[in-house]
Amino acid sequence: MAVLWSNQLRWYVGAFDLSTATTRSSVTLQSPALDRTVYSLPAEVSQADVRRDEAEWAGLFEDGSRGLEGLIGTLIGTRGDMLSYVIGTTTGDRAYCGTVGVLAVKPSGRLGELVRVEGNFKPDAAWDPTRHFGPSQVVTTAGTSGTIGDGAASTGTHRFFVHLFRLGGAGTFIINLQDAATAVYADVTGATAILTATGSTAIQFTGTLRANVRANWTFSGGSGSTDFFGAYRRSG
């Protein structure tokens, strides 16, 4: 049985990388729910359309830190931020991505100079199992990720997920998927994220995605130290 250490897990919500502050986390993925309110039969009825996915997170922040204030002020009561639960540190490893409603983010205790913060998140739909281009990475110039080989092309509706934690300079960060059958890469139509501020986005696009996929990023109007994360899901 494989062992997965905590330093191989990452938590991203919107423009926040919560990984270094995490002390406890759990993710519940979709499973059929049982409705016990049955009026005509003494039995349980399976309700497959009832969402049971949820995520819980707890971490420690310095008291009065901008990270704590920003986290609480930005996330409480919001919907539509993207949550990514990232497993592994190698290009091509798994991540679960999707937009969430923030049910609660609250201070819950103190440990010396640190404040414990807990969060509870509910997805708007099933989390997408994706493959990622590595944990959050800092870049200062245009570049390309490592290649992920999926073995075969697929046609249908695909998704591309991006978190932007820091944008250096006054420019625009542009990241897109590229694909290839073997070694000649081209931009994937409809799979481009153009970001002028920190945050997250999920892009849905339709067509044929060839067997090999990578991410390519550039800057427009200037660049600086920029921190981001990207992942994608094929159709099916």
Backbone as JSON, one array per atom type, in Angstrom:
{
  "sequence": "MAVLWSNQLRWYVGAFDLSTATTRSSVTLQSPALDRTVYSLPAEVSQADVRRDEAEWAGLFEDGSRGLEGLIGTLIGTRGDMLSYVIGTTTGDRAYCGTVGVLAVKPSGRLGELVRVEGNFKPDAAWDPTRHFGPSQVVTTAGTSGTIGDGAASTGTHRFFVHLFRLGGAGTFIINLQDAATAVYADVTGATAILTATGSTAIQFTGTLRANVRANWTFSGGSGSTDFFGAYRRSG",
  "N": [[0.85, -1.19, 0.0], [0.58, 2.18, -0.88], [1.99, 5.11, 0.59], [0.95, 8.37, 1.25], [2.36, 11.37, 1.85], [1.88, 14.37, 3.82], [3.2, 16.53, 2.69], [2.87, 16.15, 0.05], [0.43, 16.97, -0.66], [-1.79, 19.58, -1.69], [-3.67, 22.55, -1.12], [-5.8, 24.7, -2.71], [-7.68, 27.62, -2.94], [-9.52, 29.75, -4.8], [-7.71, 32.68, -5.05], [-5.93, 31.91, -3.14], [-3.3, 30.07, -1.72], [-3.39, 27.59, 0.41], [-1.71, 25.72, 1.39], [0.73, 25.69, 2.96], [-0.16, 26.42, 5.44], [-1.82, 24.46, 6.32], [-3.23, 22.24, 8.69], [-5.04, 20.24, 9.04], [-7.12, 18.3, 6.9], [-9.86, 17.24, 4.83], [-11.59, 15.44, 2.3], [-14.62, 14.66, 0.81], [-15.83, 12.68, -1.66], [-18.18, 12.27, -4.4], [-20.99, 10.22, -3.73], [-23.83, 8.03, -3.87], [-26.69, 9.32, -2.19], [-28.76, 8.59, 0.66], [-32.15, 8.79, 1.14], [-33.98, 9.04, 3.92], [-36.55, 9.76, 4.42], [-39.31, 8.41, 3.84], [-42.53, 7.77, 2.78], [-44.35, 5.81, 2.01], [-43.21, 3.31, 1.95], [-41.4, 1.08, 4.05], [-38.54, 1.62, 3.74], [-35.28, 2.6, 2.54], [-34.59, 5.07, 0.1], [-32.65, 5.46, -2.72], [-31.05, 8.4, -3.69], [-29.58, 9.51, -6.23], [-28.95, 11.97, -7.29], [-28.42, 13.75, -5.3], [-26.14, 15.92, -3.94], [-23.2, 14.96, -2.37], [-20.62, 15.66, -2.07], [-18.01, 17.31, -0.32], [-15.73, 19.5, 1.38], [-13.4, 19.88, 4.02], [-11.32, 21.99, 5.93], [-8.51, 22.96, 7.91], [-6.29, 25.29, 9.39], [-3.29, 27.1, 10.47], [-2.61, 30.47, 11.19], [-0.62, 33.43, 11.48], [-1.42, 35.69, 14.06], [-3.29, 38.5, 13.2], [-2.17, 38.66, 10.72], [-1.86, 39.49, 7.24], [-2.56, 37.44, 5.58], [-4.46, 35.91, 7.02], [-6.5, 37.83, 7.48], [-7.17, 38.49, 4.85], [-8.03, 36.03, 3.85], [-10.33, 35.41, 5.42], [-11.92, 37.73, 4.99], [-12.3, 37.67, 2.22], [-13.42, 35.19, 1.51], [-15.69, 34.38, 3.05], [-19.04, 33.49, 2.82], [-19.08, 33.5, 0.03], [-19.64, 32.43, -3.39], [-18.61, 30.39, -6.13], [-15.83, 30.55, -6.17], [-12.9, 28.72, -7.02], [-11.93, 25.53, -5.95], [-9.13, 23.53, -5.48], [-7.91, 20.39, -4.87], [-4.96, 19.02, -4.51], [-3.02, 16.32, -5.42], [0.05, 14.85, -5.07], [3.25, 15.7, -6.57], [4.3, 15.73, -9.07], [4.36, 16.42, -12.57], [1.42, 15.57, -14.26], [0.25, 14.21, -12.2], [-2.62, 13.66, -9.99], [-5.42, 15.85, -9.44], [-8.26, 17.29, -7.82], [-10.72, 19.38, -8.97], [-12.93, 22.19, -8.86], [-15.71, 24.52, -8.78], [-16.83, 26.15, -5.79], [-19.09, 26.69, -3.03], [-18.64, 28.69, -0.21], [-19.17, 27.62, 2.85], [-18.44, 28.14, 5.48], [-15.88, 30.0, 7.02], [-13.82, 30.42, 9.58], [-12.28, 31.8, 12.53], [-11.15, 29.61, 15.07], [-9.74, 29.08, 17.35], [-6.8, 29.53, 19.42], [-3.26, 29.3, 19.32], [-0.67, 30.03, 20.97], [1.06, 32.5, 19.29], [-0.42, 32.04, 17.1], [-3.43, 31.73, 15.13], [-6.06, 29.51, 14.83], [-7.79, 28.52, 11.96], [-10.78, 27.47, 10.44], [-12.37, 25.92, 7.65], [-15.24, 25.25, 5.6], [-16.43, 23.75, 2.73], [-18.58, 23.53, -0.09], [-19.19, 21.91, -3.12], [-20.34, 23.26, -6.28], [-20.96, 21.5, -8.24], [-20.09, 18.13, -9.21], [-16.72, 17.46, -8.28], [-14.09, 17.75, -10.6], [-12.03, 15.15, -11.64], [-8.73, 15.64, -12.36], [-5.65, 16.1, -14.27], [-2.58, 17.49, -13.35], [-0.17, 20.19, -13.88], [1.95, 20.16, -12.16], [2.67, 21.31, -8.77], [1.85, 24.62, -7.41], [3.71, 27.09, -9.09], [6.42, 29.38, -9.44], [7.08, 31.84, -11.79], [8.91, 34.01, -14.0], [9.19, 34.66, -16.58], [8.06, 33.92, -19.97], [7.03, 30.53, -20.69], [6.96, 26.88, -20.78], [5.24, 23.98, -19.69], [6.01, 20.65, -18.43], [5.28, 17.68, -20.37], [2.19, 15.91, -20.54], [1.24, 12.71, -21.14], [-1.53, 11.11, -22.38], [-2.11, 8.87, -23.78], [-4.07, 8.51, -25.82], [-6.1, 10.34, -28.18], [-9.06, 12.32, -27.5], [-12.5, 13.13, -27.99], [-14.86, 15.61, -27.3], [-16.3, 17.38, -24.52], [-14.12, 19.27, -22.66], [-12.17, 20.42, -19.78], [-10.39, 23.19, -18.36], [-8.41, 24.32, -15.76], [-7.35, 27.02, -13.72], [-5.42, 28.58, -11.22], [-4.42, 31.72, -10.02], [-2.12, 32.99, -7.98], [-0.33, 35.03, -7.45], [0.5, 37.95, -9.21], [3.02, 39.35, -10.9], [4.42, 42.59, -11.6], [2.83, 44.87, -13.93], [1.42, 43.6, -15.83], [-0.4, 41.26, -17.98], [-1.32, 37.91, -17.46], [-1.15, 35.11, -19.44], [-2.29, 31.97, -20.15], [-2.37, 28.84, -21.72], [-3.63, 25.72, -23.07], [-1.74, 23.34, -24.91], [-1.58, 20.88, -27.5], [-0.58, 17.69, -28.92], [-0.15, 15.12, -31.36], [2.13, 13.62, -31.56], [4.93, 15.03, -31.5], [4.68, 17.63, -32.41], [3.47, 20.55, -31.38], [0.46, 22.47, -30.86], [-1.64, 25.33, -30.19], [-4.57, 24.79, -28.23], [-7.8, 25.25, -29.3], [-9.95, 27.5, -27.71], [-9.03, 27.01, -25.16], [-7.77, 28.92, -23.39], [-6.67, 31.01, -20.81], [-6.93, 34.3, -19.72], [-5.59, 36.47, -17.56], [-5.8, 39.23, -15.47], [-5.66, 39.82, -12.86], [-5.27, 38.41, -9.55], [-6.77, 35.24, -8.75], [-9.14, 32.7, -9.76], [-10.07, 30.42, -12.4], [-12.25, 28.49, -14.46], [-12.35, 26.86, -17.46], [-14.36, 25.75, -20.06], [-14.27, 23.73, -22.9], [-14.83, 22.52, -26.24], [-14.15, 19.85, -28.47], [-11.56, 18.04, -30.23], [-9.09, 16.69, -28.26], [-5.77, 16.12, -28.46], [-3.38, 13.37, -27.9], [-1.13, 14.1, -26.31], [-0.43, 16.58, -23.92], [0.28, 19.9, -22.83], [1.05, 22.85, -20.86], [1.26, 26.27, -21.76], [2.65, 29.45, -21.2], [2.53, 33.04, -21.25], [3.38, 36.57, -21.05], [1.78, 39.75, -21.18], [2.41, 43.12, -21.67], [4.33, 43.46, -19.71], [6.14, 41.81, -17.03], [6.6, 39.91, -13.99], [7.44, 38.39, -10.84], [5.45, 35.64, -10.75], [2.89, 33.51, -9.61], [1.33, 30.44, -10.06], [-1.15, 27.83, -10.79], [-2.08, 25.01, -12.74], [-4.41, 22.78, -14.36], [-6.1, 20.06, -16.07], [-9.01, 18.42, -17.47], [-9.94, 15.7, -19.41], [-12.66, 14.88, -21.67], [-15.28, 12.59, -20.74]],
  "CA": [[0.0, 0.0, 0.0], [1.37, 3.41, -0.97], [1.8, 6.12, 1.63], [0.96, 9.73, 0.72], [2.71, 12.28, 2.92], [1.17, 15.65, 3.77], [3.89, 17.48, 1.82], [2.49, 15.85, -1.32], [-0.93, 17.48, -0.83], [-1.9, 21.03, -1.79], [-5.02, 23.1, -1.05], [-5.91, 26.01, -3.34], [-9.04, 28.16, -3.02], [-9.47, 31.05, -5.45], [-6.36, 33.23, -5.16], [-5.18, 31.55, -1.94], [-2.61, 28.8, -1.55], [-3.5, 27.31, 1.83], [-0.94, 24.51, 1.65], [1.73, 25.78, 4.03], [-0.83, 26.65, 6.72], [-2.76, 23.37, 6.6], [-2.97, 21.3, 9.76], [-5.97, 19.11, 8.89], [-7.99, 18.46, 5.74], [-10.58, 16.04, 4.39], [-12.42, 15.61, 1.12], [-15.59, 13.61, 0.56], [-16.22, 12.71, -3.06], [-19.57, 11.93, -4.63], [-21.54, 8.88, -3.6], [-25.29, 8.16, -3.78], [-27.23, 9.64, -0.87], [-29.96, 7.84, 1.03], [-33.21, 9.62, 1.7], [-34.7, 8.23, 4.91], [-37.92, 10.24, 4.54], [-40.12, 7.6, 2.93], [-43.88, 7.81, 3.34], [-45.19, 4.68, 1.63], [-42.51, 2.04, 2.11], [-40.43, 1.09, 5.16], [-37.24, 1.36, 3.12], [-34.52, 3.77, 2.13], [-34.62, 5.3, -1.33], [-31.41, 6.07, -3.19], [-31.18, 9.66, -4.43], [-28.25, 9.66, -6.82], [-28.69, 13.35, -7.7], [-28.14, 14.56, -4.13], [-24.7, 16.13, -3.85], [-22.6, 14.63, -1.08], [-19.24, 16.13, -2.04], [-17.7, 18.45, 0.52], [-14.34, 19.56, 1.83], [-13.15, 20.58, 5.27], [-9.92, 22.38, 6.03], [-8.12, 23.74, 9.07], [-4.9, 25.72, 9.31], [-2.82, 28.06, 11.45], [-2.08, 31.72, 10.65], [-0.15, 34.39, 12.47], [-2.46, 36.62, 14.49], [-3.22, 39.81, 12.58], [-1.47, 38.62, 9.44], [-2.66, 39.83, 6.06], [-3.1, 36.2, 5.04], [-5.67, 35.57, 7.75], [-7.53, 38.83, 7.21], [-7.59, 38.35, 3.46], [-8.76, 34.78, 3.7], [-11.66, 35.52, 6.0], [-12.69, 38.79, 4.34], [-12.61, 37.37, 0.83], [-14.11, 33.93, 1.25], [-16.93, 34.11, 3.78], [-20.31, 33.71, 2.14], [-18.97, 33.63, -1.41], [-19.82, 31.25, -4.24], [-17.95, 30.49, -7.42], [-14.39, 30.38, -6.11], [-12.49, 27.38, -7.39], [-11.13, 24.79, -4.99], [-8.36, 22.43, -6.05], [-7.26, 19.5, -3.91], [-3.9, 18.56, -5.4], [-2.35, 15.13, -4.89], [1.29, 14.57, -5.77], [4.07, 16.86, -6.92], [4.87, 15.49, -10.39], [3.5, 16.71, -13.72], [0.59, 14.43, -14.62], [-0.44, 13.66, -11.03], [-4.05, 13.91, -9.88], [-6.01, 16.91, -8.64], [-9.71, 17.42, -7.93], [-10.97, 20.8, -9.14], [-14.31, 22.59, -9.1], [-16.17, 25.72, -8.08], [-17.43, 25.81, -4.51], [-19.67, 27.68, -2.14], [-17.95, 28.68, 1.07], [-20.18, 27.55, 3.91], [-17.92, 28.79, 6.69], [-14.45, 30.17, 7.26], [-13.9, 31.11, 10.86], [-11.27, 31.53, 13.57], [-11.75, 28.66, 16.01], [-8.92, 28.87, 18.53], [-5.5, 30.2, 19.42], [-2.13, 28.51, 19.77], [0.4, 31.0, 21.1], [0.93, 33.62, 18.38], [-1.15, 31.58, 15.92], [-4.88, 31.57, 15.19], [-6.55, 28.38, 14.05], [-8.9, 28.87, 11.09], [-11.42, 26.31, 9.84], [-13.22, 26.22, 6.5], [-16.1, 24.18, 5.1], [-16.73, 24.1, 1.34], [-19.53, 22.66, -0.78], [-19.06, 22.16, -4.55], [-21.53, 23.54, -7.06], [-21.18, 20.28, -9.01], [-19.06, 17.15, -8.88], [-15.36, 17.86, -8.56], [-13.51, 17.09, -11.75], [-10.7, 14.55, -11.49], [-7.89, 16.23, -13.39], [-4.2, 15.91, -14.21], [-2.03, 18.83, -13.18], [1.15, 20.47, -14.43], [2.84, 20.36, -11.03], [2.15, 22.24, -7.76], [2.01, 26.04, -7.75], [5.07, 27.39, -9.49], [6.73, 30.79, -9.63], [7.77, 32.11, -13.04], [9.13, 35.43, -14.29], [9.21, 34.81, -18.04], [7.25, 32.95, -20.7], [7.56, 29.18, -20.58], [6.13, 25.72, -21.11], [5.3, 22.93, -18.67], [6.29, 19.31, -18.91], [4.22, 17.07, -21.17], [1.4, 14.82, -19.98], [0.79, 11.8, -22.18], [-2.74, 10.38, -21.99], [-2.2, 7.63, -24.54], [-4.93, 8.6, -27.0], [-6.92, 11.55, -28.31], [-10.46, 12.18, -27.11], [-13.37, 14.17, -28.53], [-15.99, 15.91, -26.42], [-16.17, 18.61, -23.73], [-12.99, 19.19, -21.72], [-12.1, 21.57, -18.89], [-9.07, 23.7, -18.04], [-8.51, 25.02, -14.48], [-6.17, 27.83, -13.41], [-5.35, 29.48, -10.07], [-3.34, 32.7, -10.07], [-1.93, 33.41, -6.6], [0.4, 36.29, -7.45], [0.8, 38.46, -10.55], [4.07, 40.35, -10.79], [4.39, 43.66, -12.59], [1.52, 45.44, -14.27], [1.02, 42.95, -17.07], [-1.46, 40.26, -18.07], [-0.81, 36.54, -17.52], [-1.91, 34.35, -20.43], [-1.9, 30.56, -20.1], [-3.23, 28.04, -22.58], [-3.24, 24.33, -23.33], [-1.27, 22.94, -26.23], [-1.62, 19.43, -27.63], [0.15, 17.12, -30.05], [-0.28, 13.67, -31.54], [3.46, 13.09, -31.22], [5.87, 16.02, -31.0], [4.42, 18.96, -32.97], [2.41, 21.1, -30.53], [-0.31, 23.62, -31.31], [-2.59, 25.81, -29.19], [-5.9, 24.18, -28.24], [-8.82, 26.27, -29.47], [-10.88, 27.68, -26.6], [-8.43, 26.63, -23.87], [-6.85, 29.99, -23.0], [-7.08, 31.87, -19.69], [-6.28, 35.61, -19.72], [-5.8, 36.93, -16.19], [-5.21, 40.53, -15.15], [-5.65, 39.93, -11.4], [-5.26, 37.1, -8.91], [-8.07, 34.58, -8.68], [-9.18, 31.38, -10.37], [-11.02, 30.31, -13.49], [-12.46, 27.17, -15.06], [-12.73, 27.05, -18.85], [-14.9, 24.56, -20.71], [-14.1, 23.83, -24.34], [-15.29, 21.33, -26.95], [-13.39, 19.5, -29.65], [-10.67, 16.9, -30.07], [-7.85, 16.95, -27.53], [-4.85, 15.06, -28.86], [-2.9, 12.49, -26.83], [-0.13, 14.73, -25.44], [-0.9, 17.91, -23.51], [1.15, 20.7, -21.98], [0.61, 24.23, -20.66], [2.17, 27.29, -22.25], [2.25, 30.74, -20.63], [3.23, 34.24, -21.7], [2.97, 37.8, -20.4], [1.53, 40.88, -22.06], [2.5, 44.4, -20.97], [5.26, 43.44, -18.58], [6.06, 40.6, -16.21], [7.31, 39.89, -12.72], [7.3, 37.11, -10.16], [4.05, 35.22, -10.87], [2.68, 32.2, -8.99], [0.08, 29.9, -10.62], [-1.37, 26.39, -10.85], [-2.95, 24.65, -13.85], [-4.79, 21.36, -14.5], [-7.14, 19.87, -17.09], [-9.73, 17.16, -17.51], [-10.49, 15.28, -20.69], [-14.05, 14.45, -21.67], [-15.49, 11.2, -20.42]],
  "C": [[0.88, 1.25, 0.0], [1.02, 4.36, 0.16], [1.92, 7.5, 0.99], [1.21, 10.69, 1.86], [2.02, 13.63, 2.73], [1.87, 16.65, 2.86], [3.65, 17.18, 0.35], [1.07, 16.32, -1.63], [-0.91, 19.0, -0.87], [-3.38, 21.4, -1.75], [-5.01, 24.5, -1.66], [-7.39, 26.41, -3.38], [-8.95, 29.56, -3.62], [-8.03, 31.5, -5.62], [-5.47, 32.84, -3.99], [-4.57, 30.16, -2.04], [-2.57, 28.52, -0.05], [-2.54, 26.21, 2.29], [-0.02, 24.61, 2.85], [1.1, 25.99, 5.4], [-1.67, 25.46, 7.17], [-2.3, 22.49, 7.75], [-3.88, 20.09, 9.69], [-6.83, 19.36, 7.66], [-8.69, 17.14, 5.44], [-11.44, 16.39, 3.2], [-13.33, 14.41, 1.0], [-16.06, 13.73, -0.88], [-17.59, 12.07, -3.24], [-19.87, 10.46, -4.4], [-23.05, 9.04, -3.48], [-25.73, 8.43, -2.34], [-28.47, 8.8, -0.6], [-30.96, 8.77, 1.69], [-34.04, 8.75, 2.64], [-36.15, 8.69, 5.1], [-38.78, 9.53, 3.49], [-41.5, 7.44, 3.55], [-44.69, 6.56, 3.05], [-44.53, 3.32, 1.85], [-41.53, 2.14, 3.28], [-39.04, 0.77, 4.63], [-36.55, 2.67, 2.79], [-34.53, 3.85, 0.61], [-33.35, 6.01, -1.75], [-31.71, 7.31, -4.01], [-29.82, 10.01, -5.02], [-27.91, 11.11, -7.16], [-28.41, 14.27, -6.52], [-26.62, 14.68, -3.97], [-24.21, 15.81, -2.43], [-21.13, 15.06, -1.0], [-19.11, 17.28, -1.04], [-16.23, 18.39, 0.91], [-14.27, 20.33, 3.13], [-11.65, 20.82, 5.39], [-9.69, 23.14, 7.31], [-6.64, 24.09, 8.94], [-4.58, 26.76, 10.36], [-2.22, 29.27, 10.75], [-1.57, 32.58, 11.79], [-1.26, 35.38, 12.79], [-2.25, 37.98, 13.84], [-2.52, 39.82, 11.23], [-2.41, 38.98, 8.3], [-3.28, 38.58, 5.45], [-4.41, 35.82, 5.7], [-6.79, 36.54, 7.43], [-8.07, 38.7, 5.79], [-8.43, 37.12, 3.24], [-10.19, 34.92, 4.2], [-12.5, 36.55, 5.24], [-13.11, 38.46, 2.94], [-13.55, 36.19, 0.68], [-15.47, 33.77, 1.92], [-18.15, 34.45, 2.93], [-20.24, 33.79, 0.63], [-19.33, 32.32, -2.1], [-19.03, 31.47, -5.51], [-16.44, 30.49, -7.38], [-14.06, 28.93, -6.47], [-11.63, 26.78, -6.29], [-10.42, 23.67, -5.72], [-7.66, 21.68, -4.92], [-6.24, 18.71, -4.71], [-3.13, 17.43, -4.73], [-1.1, 14.86, -5.7], [1.97, 15.83, -6.25], [4.69, 16.74, -8.31], [3.87, 15.84, -11.48], [2.75, 15.45, -14.14], [-0.11, 13.79, -13.44], [-1.86, 14.19, -10.94], [-4.36, 15.16, -9.06], [-7.52, 16.87, -8.83], [-10.04, 18.91, -7.92], [-12.45, 21.06, -9.36], [-14.66, 23.84, -8.34], [-16.93, 25.31, -6.82], [-18.18, 27.0, -3.92], [-18.97, 27.57, -0.81], [-18.99, 28.73, 2.17], [-19.72, 28.26, 5.17], [-16.41, 28.87, 6.63], [-14.36, 31.0, 8.53], [-12.69, 30.82, 11.73], [-11.89, 30.62, 14.62], [-10.9, 28.44, 17.25], [-7.58, 29.55, 18.38], [-4.44, 29.25, 19.96], [-0.92, 29.44, 19.81], [0.13, 32.21, 20.21], [0.05, 33.29, 17.17], [-2.65, 31.49, 16.18], [-5.27, 30.4, 14.29], [-7.78, 28.83, 13.25], [-9.45, 27.59, 10.46], [-12.31, 26.75, 8.69], [-14.03, 25.0, 6.11], [-16.61, 24.6, 3.73], [-17.65, 23.06, 0.73], [-19.44, 22.94, -2.28], [-20.39, 22.47, -5.21], [-21.91, 22.36, -7.93], [-20.08, 19.31, -8.61], [-17.68, 17.72, -9.17], [-14.83, 17.07, -9.74], [-12.18, 16.45, -11.38], [-9.83, 14.99, -12.65], [-6.47, 15.7, -13.3], [-3.57, 17.29, -14.19], [-0.61, 18.93, -13.7], [2.18, 20.74, -13.34], [2.21, 21.31, -10.03], [2.37, 23.68, -8.2], [3.47, 26.34, -8.03], [5.24, 28.88, -9.75], [7.53, 30.96, -10.91], [7.93, 33.61, -13.2], [9.15, 35.71, -15.78], [8.29, 33.78, -18.66], [7.87, 31.57, -20.61], [6.54, 28.12, -20.93], [6.31, 24.66, -20.04], [5.84, 21.64, -19.27], [5.07, 18.74, -19.62], [3.51, 15.97, -20.39], [0.89, 13.98, -21.14], [-0.39, 10.98, -21.7], [-2.97, 9.13, -22.82], [-3.02, 7.69, -25.8], [-5.67, 9.92, -27.0], [-8.33, 11.27, -27.83], [-11.25, 13.38, -27.63], [-14.56, 14.37, -27.61], [-15.78, 17.24, -25.73], [-15.11, 18.4, -22.65], [-13.0, 20.44, -20.83], [-10.65, 21.89, -18.54], [-9.2, 24.59, -16.81], [-7.21, 25.77, -14.19], [-6.4, 28.61, -12.11], [-4.2, 30.44, -10.3], [-3.21, 33.32, -8.68], [-1.2, 34.75, -6.5], [0.7, 36.68, -8.89], [1.8, 39.58, -10.42], [3.99, 41.38, -11.89], [2.99, 44.15, -12.85], [0.94, 44.78, -15.51], [-0.16, 42.01, -16.93], [-0.81, 38.89, -18.21], [-1.73, 35.74, -18.44], [-1.4, 32.92, -20.41], [-2.89, 29.76, -20.93], [-2.72, 26.61, -22.67], [-2.72, 24.21, -24.75], [-1.31, 21.42, -26.3], [-0.88, 18.98, -28.88], [-0.16, 15.63, -30.13], [1.03, 12.99, -31.18], [4.34, 14.19, -30.64], [5.64, 17.43, -31.52], [3.21, 19.55, -32.25], [1.74, 22.31, -31.18], [-1.26, 24.04, -30.21], [-3.93, 25.1, -29.36], [-6.94, 25.28, -28.3], [-9.76, 26.31, -28.27], [-10.32, 27.39, -25.23], [-7.37, 27.64, -23.46], [-7.45, 30.81, -21.86], [-6.26, 33.14, -19.74], [-6.6, 36.28, -18.4], [-5.06, 38.24, -15.95], [-5.16, 40.77, -13.65], [-5.64, 38.53, -10.82], [-6.67, 36.56, -8.8], [-8.0, 33.21, -9.32], [-10.22, 31.37, -11.48], [-11.09, 28.87, -13.96], [-13.02, 27.39, -16.45], [-13.21, 25.73, -19.42], [-14.78, 24.74, -22.22], [-14.43, 22.48, -24.98], [-14.45, 21.1, -28.19], [-12.58, 18.25, -29.41], [-9.39, 17.35, -29.37], [-6.9, 15.79, -27.82], [-4.15, 14.42, -27.65], [-1.97, 13.17, -25.84], [-0.51, 16.18, -25.18], [0.15, 18.59, -22.65], [0.53, 22.08, -21.8], [1.69, 25.18, -21.17], [1.72, 28.64, -21.7], [3.13, 31.86, -21.17], [2.72, 35.42, -20.88], [2.73, 38.86, -21.46], [1.61, 42.15, -21.23], [3.4, 44.4, -19.77], [5.08, 42.2, -17.74], [6.86, 40.79, -14.93], [7.11, 38.53, -12.09], [5.82, 36.71, -10.08], [3.92, 33.77, -10.42], [1.34, 31.65, -9.47], [0.03, 28.38, -10.5], [-2.32, 26.11, -12.01], [-3.21, 23.15, -13.9], [-5.87, 21.26, -15.57], [-7.81, 18.52, -16.91], [-10.22, 16.89, -18.92], [-11.97, 14.91, -20.55], [-14.13, 12.97, -21.28], [-15.1, 10.84, -19.0]]
}
